[in-house]
Amino acid sequence: MAWRVDSETGVLRDVLLCRPDHYSWQPTNSIARATLERGSAFDRDAASRQYGEMVAALEEAGVRCHYLAPEPHLPYQVYTRDSSQTTPWGPVLTQLFRPQRRGEYASVLDFHQCDGAGFWRMGSAGTLEGGDIHVIRPGLLLVGWTGERTDLAGARQFAGWFEAEGWEVRLEPFAEHFLHLDVLFCMVADGLAVACTDVLDDALLAWLRGHGIRLLPVSYKAAMEMGCNVLALGGGRVVSPRHNAELNARLRAEGLRVLDPELDLFTMGGGGVHCMTMPLRRDTP
């Protein structure tokens, strides 16, 4: 099967996941470090139940779920958004920054080689992680970079592939404290996004609005609890964690159907539903 994604908001048909068999909080990002410093207790059985809620929400929405093979030494493999990126021309294998996560490439390679389609491109310059990539809509791409998870060389290489296909691309620097751009920004529907507007640069906000994208503001505090980290399903539906109550009410007021699994044991580790899902196939919006 050929995997193709040309937006963040087309109806989601297939998604790549990894079960949290070996998941645990790791002190490799500012959110997880804060969780560990508070002395919060991790409950593996509860995490498994929460993950099952997310999968049930996806399946209820008609999404076919595909899985990487989890490995015991890769506790953050559950965050499948980072280790690859599906494009309009096929998958791209990315280059992860953290030594603790670099081995995640192997299961991604296995998955795409076994399905027979392979990769469109492979990142080979600097570092590149899928949480910084936003295929906003056909012809429009946003790539964030911090110099770590995604650096400028990796962002430029990825952007160049899209520019060669005639796309408009914006590269956006931001502070590494926020891990990935999807902690601060996510599309929720055609022409509608959630954004931490008190952190993102005014020039980026103006660029987004200039492209007809309306922004629902999310506070810094909510963003650091993965308040912006949501998954558009297309067709007026979005997955957003249950603890995101204020934003979920606003999304419903916009006429969206919100599926709200409990996911706090994952967001406390530094990743939400957007981080845990790599779309493999979406309809063109």
Short mmCIF file of C-alpha atoms in Angstrom, two decimals:
data_model
loop_
_atom_site.label_atom_id
_atom_site.label_comp_id
_atom_site.label_asym_id
_atom_site.label_seq_id
_atom_site.Cartn_x
_atom_site.Cartn_y
_atom_site.Cartn_z
CA MET A 1 0.00 0.00 0.00
CA ALA A 2 1.26 3.48 -0.85
CA TRP A 3 1.17 5.86 2.11
CA ARG A 4 0.39 9.48 1.27
CA VAL A 5 -0.40 12.54 3.45
CA ASP A 6 -0.82 16.05 2.01
CA SER A 7 -2.36 17.82 5.01
CA GLU A 8 -2.86 17.73 8.78
CA THR A 9 -6.65 17.86 8.43
CA GLY A 10 -7.83 15.49 5.69
CA VAL A 11 -9.87 12.50 6.86
CA LEU A 12 -7.44 10.14 8.57
CA ARG A 13 -7.61 6.60 7.17
CA ASP A 14 -4.45 4.87 8.47
CA VAL A 15 -2.08 5.64 11.34
CA LEU A 16 1.20 4.24 12.61
CA LEU A 17 1.37 3.50 16.36
CA CYS A 18 3.58 1.66 18.85
CA ARG A 19 2.11 0.01 21.93
CA PRO A 20 3.55 1.25 25.26
CA ASP A 21 4.80 -2.16 26.39
CA HIS A 22 8.11 -0.65 27.58
CA TYR A 23 7.07 2.96 28.11
CA SER A 24 8.36 4.89 31.12
CA TRP A 25 9.12 8.52 31.88
CA GLN A 26 12.60 9.52 30.76
CA PRO A 27 14.45 12.70 31.86
CA THR A 28 15.17 13.67 28.26
CA ASN A 29 12.84 16.68 27.98
CA SER A 30 11.75 19.55 30.20
CA ILE A 31 8.21 18.22 30.77
CA ALA A 32 9.32 14.75 31.84
CA ARG A 33 12.04 16.19 34.07
CA ALA A 34 9.47 18.36 35.85
CA THR A 35 7.23 15.30 36.30
CA LEU A 36 10.07 13.28 37.81
CA GLU A 37 11.20 16.14 40.04
CA ARG A 38 7.66 16.37 41.48
CA GLY A 39 7.92 12.73 42.51
CA SER A 40 4.90 11.69 40.44
CA ALA A 41 4.22 7.96 40.36
CA PHE A 42 4.04 6.09 37.05
CA ASP A 43 1.42 3.35 36.80
CA ARG A 44 2.12 0.97 33.91
CA ASP A 45 -1.29 -0.71 34.02
CA ALA A 46 -3.06 2.64 33.99
CA ALA A 47 -0.89 3.79 31.09
CA SER A 48 -1.88 0.68 29.16
CA ARG A 49 -5.55 1.41 29.80
CA GLN A 50 -5.14 5.03 28.69
CA TYR A 51 -3.41 3.93 25.50
CA GLY A 52 -6.28 1.54 24.87
CA GLU A 53 -8.70 4.48 25.19
CA MET A 54 -6.79 6.36 22.51
CA VAL A 55 -6.78 3.37 20.16
CA ALA A 56 -10.51 2.85 20.76
CA ALA A 57 -11.15 6.49 19.87
CA LEU A 58 -9.19 6.12 16.63
CA GLU A 59 -10.96 2.88 15.70
CA GLU A 60 -14.34 4.41 16.54
CA ALA A 61 -13.49 7.12 14.03
CA GLY A 62 -12.82 4.48 11.36
CA VAL A 63 -9.01 4.77 11.43
CA ARG A 64 -7.00 1.64 10.67
CA CYS A 65 -4.21 1.24 13.21
CA HIS A 66 -0.82 -0.20 12.25
CA TYR A 67 1.92 -0.95 14.77
CA LEU A 68 5.68 -0.86 15.07
CA ALA A 69 7.34 -3.70 16.99
CA PRO A 70 8.18 -2.34 20.47
CA GLU A 71 11.69 -2.97 21.81
CA PRO A 72 12.54 -3.09 25.55
CA HIS A 73 15.42 -0.60 25.34
CA LEU A 74 13.32 2.08 23.56
CA PRO A 75 10.84 3.44 26.16
CA TYR A 76 9.84 6.45 24.02
CA GLN A 77 9.13 4.43 20.89
CA VAL A 78 5.43 5.05 21.63
CA TYR A 79 5.89 8.60 20.25
CA THR A 80 5.79 7.50 16.60
CA ARG A 81 5.39 11.06 15.29
CA ASP A 82 9.14 11.68 15.50
CA SER A 83 10.80 8.72 13.79
CA SER A 84 9.25 9.21 10.36
CA GLN A 85 7.09 11.61 8.36
CA THR A 86 4.55 10.71 5.70
CA THR A 87 4.48 13.13 2.76
CA PRO A 88 2.42 13.46 -0.44
CA TRP A 89 5.08 11.33 -2.16
CA GLY A 90 5.57 8.68 0.50
CA PRO A 91 7.32 8.24 3.87
CA VAL A 92 10.52 9.95 4.97
CA LEU A 93 12.83 8.33 7.51
CA THR A 94 13.92 11.04 9.94
CA GLN A 95 17.05 11.39 12.12
CA LEU A 96 16.38 11.50 15.85
CA PHE A 97 18.52 13.70 18.09
CA ARG A 98 18.54 11.94 21.47
CA PRO A 99 20.93 8.95 21.72
CA GLN A 100 18.27 7.15 23.78
CA ARG A 101 15.88 7.25 20.80
CA ARG A 102 18.09 6.72 17.77
CA GLY A 103 17.42 2.99 17.66
CA GLU A 104 13.76 3.69 16.83
CA TYR A 105 14.70 3.91 13.14
CA ALA A 106 15.01 0.09 12.93
CA SER A 107 11.34 -0.76 13.51
CA VAL A 108 10.30 2.05 11.13
CA LEU A 109 12.58 0.61 8.46
CA ASP A 110 11.13 -2.86 9.04
CA PHE A 111 7.54 -1.61 8.81
CA HIS A 112 7.95 0.27 5.55
CA GLN A 113 10.17 -2.34 3.90
CA CYS A 114 7.69 -5.08 4.78
CA ASP A 115 4.75 -3.17 3.28
CA GLY A 116 6.67 -3.02 0.00
CA ALA A 117 6.45 0.72 -0.55
CA GLY A 118 9.72 1.80 1.06
CA PHE A 119 10.71 5.43 1.55
CA TRP A 120 10.47 8.52 -0.62
CA ARG A 121 13.47 10.11 1.09
CA MET A 122 15.73 9.57 4.11
CA GLY A 123 17.02 12.41 6.24
CA SER A 124 20.81 12.63 6.01
CA ALA A 125 21.64 16.20 7.04
CA GLY A 126 21.63 17.19 10.71
CA THR A 127 18.67 16.08 12.81
CA LEU A 128 14.99 15.97 11.89
CA GLU A 129 11.99 14.86 13.99
CA GLY A 130 8.37 14.58 12.89
CA GLY A 131 7.00 16.59 15.82
CA ASP A 132 8.49 19.68 14.19
CA ILE A 133 6.85 19.05 10.80
CA HIS A 134 3.41 20.37 9.90
CA VAL A 135 2.04 19.53 6.43
CA ILE A 136 -0.62 22.18 6.87
CA ARG A 137 -2.47 21.69 3.60
CA PRO A 138 -1.60 20.87 0.00
CA GLY A 139 1.13 23.30 -1.04
CA LEU A 140 1.91 24.68 2.44
CA LEU A 141 4.52 23.33 4.88
CA LEU A 142 5.77 24.59 8.26
CA VAL A 143 8.93 23.16 9.84
CA GLY A 144 10.15 24.21 13.27
CA TRP A 145 13.73 23.92 14.45
CA THR A 146 15.52 24.40 17.78
CA GLY A 147 19.04 23.30 16.90
CA GLU A 148 18.54 20.00 18.74
CA ARG A 149 15.50 17.77 18.03
CA THR A 150 15.44 19.33 14.58
CA ASP A 151 18.38 21.49 13.58
CA LEU A 152 18.63 23.96 10.74
CA ALA A 153 20.47 21.55 8.43
CA GLY A 154 17.80 18.87 8.85
CA ALA A 155 14.97 21.39 8.45
CA ARG A 156 16.52 22.86 5.31
CA GLN A 157 17.00 19.45 3.70
CA PHE A 158 13.39 18.46 4.34
CA ALA A 159 12.10 21.86 3.20
CA GLY A 160 14.14 21.64 0.02
CA TRP A 161 12.40 18.44 -1.04
CA PHE A 162 9.02 20.16 -0.76
CA GLU A 163 10.20 23.36 -2.41
CA ALA A 164 11.42 21.30 -5.38
CA GLU A 165 7.80 20.10 -5.73
CA GLY A 166 6.50 23.70 -5.78
CA TRP A 167 5.38 24.00 -2.14
CA GLU A 168 5.63 27.12 -0.01
CA VAL A 169 7.69 26.37 3.09
CA ARG A 170 8.38 28.31 6.27
CA LEU A 171 11.21 27.38 8.65
CA GLU A 172 10.50 28.57 12.18
CA PRO A 173 13.08 28.74 15.02
CA PHE A 174 11.88 28.36 18.61
CA ALA A 175 13.31 27.49 22.04
CA GLU A 176 14.38 23.89 22.74
CA HIS A 177 12.56 24.09 26.08
CA PHE A 178 9.36 23.32 24.11
CA LEU A 179 10.73 20.06 22.63
CA HIS A 180 8.83 20.12 19.33
CA LEU A 181 6.70 22.63 17.47
CA ASP A 182 3.62 20.45 18.04
CA VAL A 183 3.80 21.41 21.73
CA LEU A 184 2.97 24.97 20.61
CA PHE A 185 0.89 24.52 17.45
CA CYS A 186 -1.41 21.98 15.80
CA MET A 187 -4.04 22.13 13.09
CA VAL A 188 -7.49 20.95 14.22
CA ALA A 189 -9.57 21.49 11.06
CA ASP A 190 -9.29 23.17 7.67
CA GLY A 191 -8.35 26.77 8.38
CA LEU A 192 -8.34 26.33 12.17
CA ALA A 193 -5.42 25.69 14.54
CA VAL A 194 -4.60 25.78 18.23
CA ALA A 195 -1.52 27.77 19.14
CA CYS A 196 0.38 29.07 22.14
CA THR A 197 0.10 32.63 20.88
CA ASP A 198 1.91 34.20 23.83
CA VAL A 199 5.05 32.19 22.95
CA LEU A 200 5.08 31.86 19.15
CA ASP A 201 6.72 34.66 17.20
CA ASP A 202 4.40 37.41 15.94
CA ALA A 203 5.76 36.98 12.42
CA LEU A 204 4.72 33.31 12.39
CA LEU A 205 1.27 34.16 13.71
CA ALA A 206 0.89 36.77 10.97
CA TRP A 207 2.06 34.25 8.34
CA LEU A 208 -0.51 31.72 9.50
CA ARG A 209 -3.32 34.26 9.56
CA GLY A 210 -2.22 35.52 6.17
CA HIS A 211 -2.83 32.01 4.86
CA GLY A 212 -6.37 32.06 6.23
CA ILE A 213 -5.67 30.03 9.36
CA ARG A 214 -7.63 31.11 12.41
CA LEU A 215 -5.91 30.50 15.75
CA LEU A 216 -7.46 29.37 19.03
CA PRO A 217 -5.04 30.63 21.71
CA VAL A 218 -3.69 28.24 24.35
CA SER A 219 -1.80 29.50 27.41
CA TYR A 220 1.82 28.63 28.18
CA LYS A 221 0.75 26.57 31.20
CA ALA A 222 -1.77 24.58 29.14
CA ALA A 223 0.74 24.11 26.32
CA MET A 224 3.24 22.57 28.76
CA GLU A 225 0.50 20.10 29.69
CA MET A 226 0.22 19.20 25.98
CA GLY A 227 -2.79 21.48 25.48
CA CYS A 228 -1.90 22.17 21.85
CA ASN A 229 -0.92 18.58 21.14
CA VAL A 230 -4.10 17.30 19.49
CA LEU A 231 -4.87 15.17 16.44
CA ALA A 232 -7.23 16.25 13.69
CA LEU A 233 -9.20 13.31 12.28
CA GLY A 234 -10.89 15.27 9.49
CA GLY A 235 -14.61 15.38 8.95
CA GLY A 236 -15.09 17.81 11.85
CA ARG A 237 -13.47 15.51 14.44
CA VAL A 238 -10.43 15.87 16.70
CA VAL A 239 -8.76 13.81 19.42
CA SER A 240 -7.77 15.86 22.47
CA PRO A 241 -6.91 14.53 25.96
CA ARG A 242 -9.58 14.68 28.65
CA HIS A 243 -7.57 16.94 30.96
CA ASN A 244 -7.63 19.54 28.14
CA ALA A 245 -11.11 20.50 29.35
CA GLU A 246 -11.09 24.24 28.60
CA LEU A 247 -9.80 23.85 25.06
CA ASN A 248 -12.11 20.88 24.43
CA ALA A 249 -15.10 23.06 25.30
CA ARG A 250 -13.91 25.69 22.85
CA LEU A 251 -13.38 23.10 20.14
CA ARG A 252 -16.92 21.83 20.66
CA ALA A 253 -18.16 25.42 20.46
CA GLU A 254 -16.50 25.55 17.02
CA GLY A 255 -18.76 22.66 15.99
CA LEU A 256 -16.08 19.97 16.21
CA ARG A 257 -16.69 16.53 17.66
CA VAL A 258 -14.03 15.98 20.34
CA LEU A 259 -12.91 12.47 21.28
CA ASP A 260 -11.21 12.83 24.65
CA PRO A 261 -9.34 9.78 25.97
CA GLU A 262 -7.50 10.12 29.26
CA LEU A 263 -3.79 10.47 28.40
CA ASP A 264 -2.14 12.28 31.31
CA LEU A 265 0.37 9.47 31.97
CA PHE A 266 1.77 10.12 28.48
CA THR A 267 1.54 13.91 28.43
CA MET A 268 3.46 13.95 31.77
CA GLY A 269 6.27 12.21 29.87
CA GLY A 270 6.41 14.96 27.26
CA GLY A 271 4.09 13.76 24.47
CA GLY A 272 0.39 13.80 23.67
CA VAL A 273 -1.86 12.26 21.05
CA HIS A 274 -0.18 14.13 18.18
CA CYS A 275 3.18 12.76 19.34
CA MET A 276 1.84 9.19 19.58
CA THR A 277 0.43 9.05 16.04
CA MET A 278 2.04 9.18 12.62
CA PRO A 279 -0.65 9.45 9.93
CA LEU A 280 0.04 7.09 7.04
CA ARG A 281 -2.88 8.02 4.80
CA ARG A 282 -5.32 10.91 4.73
CA ASP A 283 -7.85 12.03 2.17
CA THR A 284 -6.97 15.27 0.41
CA PRO A 285 -9.01 18.00 2.16
#
